[in-house]
PDB file of C-alpha atoms in Angstrom:
ATOM      1  CA  GLN A 279    -191.462-198.458 -52.270  1.00  0.00           C
ATOM      2  CA  VAL A 280    -194.937-197.446 -53.578  1.00  0.00           C
ATOM      3  CA  GLN A 281    -195.939-193.975 -54.585  1.00  0.00           C
ATOM      4  CA  LEU A 282    -199.585-193.092 -54.792  1.00  0.00           C
ATOM      5  CA  VAL A 283    -201.289-190.147 -56.695  1.00  0.00           C
ATOM      6  CA  GLU A 284    -204.823-189.550 -56.440  1.00  0.00           C
ATOM      7  CA  SER A 285    -206.787-187.678 -59.105  1.00  0.00           C
ATOM      8  CA  GLY A 286    -210.524-186.855 -59.875  1.00  0.00           C
ATOM      9  CA  ARG A 287    -211.075-184.114 -57.361  1.00  0.00           C
ATOM     10  CA  GLY A 288    -214.360-182.118 -57.817  1.00  0.00           C
ATOM     11  CA  LEU A 289    -217.432-180.248 -56.718  1.00  0.00           C
ATOM     12  CA  VAL A 290    -220.583-182.065 -57.277  1.00  0.00           C
ATOM     13  CA  GLN A 291    -224.369-181.423 -56.158  1.00  0.00           C
ATOM     14  CA  ALA A 292    -225.976-183.653 -53.641  1.00  0.00           C
ATOM     15  CA  GLY A 293    -227.139-186.935 -55.532  1.00  0.00           C
ATOM     16  CA  GLY A 294    -224.249-186.738 -57.970  1.00  0.00           C
ATOM     17  CA  SER A 295    -221.536-188.931 -58.883  1.00  0.00           C
ATOM     18  CA  LEU A 296    -217.810-188.722 -58.888  1.00  0.00           C
ATOM     19  CA  ARG A 297    -214.854-191.339 -59.665  1.00  0.00           C
ATOM     20  CA  LEU A 298    -211.459-190.915 -57.950  1.00  0.00           C
ATOM     21  CA  SER A 299    -208.458-192.576 -59.138  1.00  0.00           C
ATOM     22  CA  CYS A 300    -205.222-193.694 -57.546  1.00  0.00           C
ATOM     23  CA  ALA A 301    -202.119-194.161 -59.764  1.00  0.00           C
ATOM     24  CA  ALA A 302    -199.332-196.444 -58.163  1.00  0.00           C
ATOM     25  CA  SER A 303    -195.867-196.413 -59.195  1.00  0.00           C
ATOM     26  CA  GLY A 304    -193.314-198.962 -57.860  1.00  0.00           C
ATOM     27  CA  ARG A 305    -193.090-202.592 -58.000  1.00  0.00           C
ATOM     28  CA  SER A 306    -195.615-205.191 -56.586  1.00  0.00           C
ATOM     29  CA  PHE A 307    -198.709-202.998 -56.766  1.00  0.00           C
ATOM     30  CA  SER A 308    -200.797-206.346 -57.224  1.00  0.00           C
ATOM     31  CA  ARG A 309    -199.402-207.616 -53.951  1.00  0.00           C
ATOM     32  CA  TYR A 310    -201.017-204.796 -51.728  1.00  0.00           C
ATOM     33  CA  ALA A 311    -204.496-204.185 -50.512  1.00  0.00           C
ATOM     34  CA  MET A 312    -205.722-200.780 -51.720  1.00  0.00           C
ATOM     35  CA  GLY A 313    -207.977-198.728 -49.221  1.00  0.00           C
ATOM     36  CA  TRP A 314    -209.535-195.412 -49.399  1.00  0.00           C
ATOM     37  CA  PHE A 315    -209.795-192.971 -46.324  1.00  0.00           C
ATOM     38  CA  ARG A 316    -211.199-189.576 -45.951  1.00  0.00           C
ATOM     39  CA  GLN A 317    -210.958-186.581 -43.770  1.00  0.00           C
ATOM     40  CA  ALA A 318    -213.402-183.848 -43.252  1.00  0.00           C
ATOM     41  CA  PRO A 319    -212.753-180.425 -41.925  1.00  0.00           C
ATOM     42  CA  GLY A 320    -212.306-180.655 -38.083  1.00  0.00           C
ATOM     43  CA  LYS A 321    -212.506-184.352 -37.984  1.00  0.00           C
ATOM     44  CA  GLU A 322    -210.276-187.245 -37.897  1.00  0.00           C
ATOM     45  CA  ARG A 323    -209.432-189.447 -40.835  1.00  0.00           C
ATOM     46  CA  GLU A 324    -211.771-192.295 -41.512  1.00  0.00           C
ATOM     47  CA  PHE A 325    -211.948-195.390 -43.262  1.00  0.00           C
ATOM     48  CA  VAL A 326    -213.952-195.553 -46.422  1.00  0.00           C
ATOM     49  CA  GLY A 327    -213.198-198.960 -48.096  1.00  0.00           C
ATOM     50  CA  VAL A 328    -210.612-201.474 -49.178  1.00  0.00           C
ATOM     51  CA  ILE A 329    -209.880-203.962 -51.989  1.00  0.00           C
ATOM     52  CA  ASN A 330    -207.629-206.827 -51.445  1.00  0.00           C
ATOM     53  CA  TRP A 331    -204.723-207.726 -53.587  1.00  0.00           C
ATOM     54  CA  SER A 332    -206.669-210.503 -55.571  1.00  0.00           C
ATOM     55  CA  VAL A 333    -209.644-208.392 -56.207  1.00  0.00           C
ATOM     56  CA  SER A 334    -211.822-211.021 -54.543  1.00  0.00           C
ATOM     57  CA  ASN A 335    -212.852-209.175 -51.494  1.00  0.00           C
ATOM     58  CA  THR A 336    -214.081-205.471 -50.751  1.00  0.00           C
ATOM     59  CA  TYR A 337    -215.081-204.041 -47.547  1.00  0.00           C
ATOM     60  CA  TYR A 338    -216.696-200.831 -46.828  1.00  0.00           C
ATOM     61  CA  ALA A 339    -217.584-198.543 -44.054  1.00  0.00           C
ATOM     62  CA  ASP A 340    -221.222-198.579 -43.018  1.00  0.00           C
ATOM     63  CA  SER A 341    -221.608-194.911 -44.209  1.00  0.00           C
ATOM     64  CA  VAL A 342    -220.795-195.666 -47.760  1.00  0.00           C
ATOM     65  CA  LYS A 343    -221.961-199.102 -48.309  1.00  0.00           C
ATOM     66  CA  GLY A 344    -224.217-199.379 -51.240  1.00  0.00           C
ATOM     67  CA  ARG A 345    -223.166-195.828 -52.532  1.00  0.00           C
ATOM     68  CA  PHE A 346    -219.434-196.467 -53.166  1.00  0.00           C
ATOM     69  CA  THR A 347    -217.664-199.191 -55.087  1.00  0.00           C
ATOM     70  CA  ILE A 348    -213.807-199.587 -55.077  1.00  0.00           C
ATOM     71  CA  SER A 349    -212.285-201.422 -58.045  1.00  0.00           C
ATOM     72  CA  ARG A 350    -208.645-202.095 -59.443  1.00  0.00           C
ATOM     73  CA  ASP A 351    -206.835-202.671 -62.566  1.00  0.00           C
ATOM     74  CA  ASN A 352    -203.747-204.342 -61.550  1.00  0.00           C
ATOM     75  CA  ALA A 353    -202.476-204.094 -65.110  1.00  0.00           C
ATOM     76  CA  ARG A 354    -202.588-200.307 -64.956  1.00  0.00           C
ATOM     77  CA  ASN A 355    -201.394-200.039 -61.274  1.00  0.00           C
ATOM     78  CA  THR A 356    -204.682-197.983 -60.632  1.00  0.00           C
ATOM     79  CA  VAL A 357    -207.246-198.340 -58.091  1.00  0.00           C
ATOM     80  CA  TYR A 358    -210.813-196.491 -58.194  1.00  0.00           C
ATOM     81  CA  LEU A 359    -213.350-195.186 -55.995  1.00  0.00           C
ATOM     82  CA  GLN A 360    -216.691-194.832 -57.699  1.00  0.00           C
ATOM     83  CA  MET A 361    -219.031-192.594 -55.535  1.00  0.00           C
ATOM     84  CA  ASN A 362    -222.792-192.579 -56.210  1.00  0.00           C
ATOM     85  CA  SER A 363    -225.639-190.704 -54.418  1.00  0.00           C
ATOM     86  CA  LEU A 364    -223.198-188.325 -52.902  1.00  0.00           C
ATOM     87  CA  LYS A 365    -224.205-186.283 -49.903  1.00  0.00           C
ATOM     88  CA  PRO A 366    -222.900-183.139 -48.294  1.00  0.00           C
ATOM     89  CA  GLU A 367    -221.563-185.108 -45.457  1.00  0.00           C
ATOM     90  CA  ASP A 368    -219.138-186.805 -48.114  1.00  0.00           C
ATOM     91  CA  THR A 369    -217.231-183.634 -48.447  1.00  0.00           C
ATOM     92  CA  ALA A 370    -213.697-184.526 -47.428  1.00  0.00           C
ATOM     93  CA  VAL A 371    -210.084-184.990 -48.591  1.00  0.00           C
ATOM     94  CA  TYR A 372    -209.954-188.475 -49.940  1.00  0.00           C
ATOM     95  CA  TYR A 373    -206.746-190.507 -49.626  1.00  0.00           C
ATOM     96  CA  CYS A 374    -205.638-193.749 -51.164  1.00  0.00           C
ATOM     97  CA  ALA A 375    -203.361-196.091 -49.077  1.00  0.00           C
ATOM     98  CA  ALA A 376    -201.576-199.523 -49.776  1.00  0.00           C
ATOM     99  CA  SER A 377    -201.136-202.074 -47.238  1.00  0.00           C
ATOM    100  CA  ARG A 378    -199.698-205.596 -47.016  1.00  0.00           C
ATOM    101  CA  SER A 379    -202.521-206.936 -44.914  1.00  0.00           C
ATOM    102  CA  TYR A 380    -205.589-208.677 -46.594  1.00  0.00           C
ATOM    103  CA  THR A 381    -208.269-206.292 -45.952  1.00  0.00           C
ATOM    104  CA  PRO A 382    -207.046-203.688 -43.462  1.00  0.00           C
ATOM    105  CA  ASP A 383    -209.427-200.868 -42.117  1.00  0.00           C
ATOM    106  CA  GLU A 384    -207.064-199.229 -39.620  1.00  0.00           C
ATOM    107  CA  GLU A 385    -204.708-196.479 -40.489  1.00  0.00           C
ATOM    108  CA  TYR A 386    -201.752-198.247 -38.837  1.00  0.00           C
ATOM    109  CA  GLU A 387    -202.029-201.187 -41.205  1.00  0.00           C
ATOM    110  CA  TYR A 388    -201.277-199.043 -44.204  1.00  0.00           C
ATOM    111  CA  ASP A 389    -197.561-198.418 -45.460  1.00  0.00           C
ATOM    112  CA  TYR A 390    -198.004-195.720 -48.169  1.00  0.00           C
ATOM    113  CA  TRP A 391    -200.286-192.910 -48.407  1.00  0.00           C
ATOM    114  CA  GLY A 392    -201.274-190.504 -51.337  1.00  0.00           C
ATOM    115  CA  GLN A 393    -201.373-186.887 -50.953  1.00  0.00           C
ATOM    116  CA  GLY A 394    -205.181-186.666 -50.932  1.00  0.00           C
ATOM    117  CA  THR A 395    -207.560-185.101 -53.308  1.00  0.00           C
ATOM    118  CA  GLN A 396    -210.600-182.767 -52.446  1.00  0.00           C
ATOM    119  CA  VAL A 397    -214.238-183.781 -52.999  1.00  0.00           C
ATOM    120  CA  THR A 398    -216.925-181.140 -52.143  1.00  0.00           C
ATOM    121  CA  VAL A 399    -220.645-182.051 -52.298  1.00  0.00           C
ATOM    122  CA  SER A 400    -222.908-179.093 -52.400  1.00  0.00           C
ATOM    123  CA  SER A 401    -226.550-179.358 -50.979  1.00  0.00           C
TER     124      SER A 401
END
């Protein structure tokens, strides 16, 4: 069992930066790929990016590629989402999730989810 808690919610202006954290409790955190998803008002939840368990591979949605970076610290059981050059369309609730797959980008591949944290980008 893995429990995930996101933090770092905030309101930023367009062009600004924000870093989200996701702290995991439970065993074997380092064996899970960790992904980030987001859900904007009135829209379905969408994939943002993922980092695999060995930290050797990351994969991002085209909409955030070059602006967002995922990293993880297995010693601290924490994964991060660094968001730069934020746009109003990045406004959403952001979720972290854990998966036993290698670099999963579909919701059904994830076993555990955090409660989500709100990010609002003003224009």
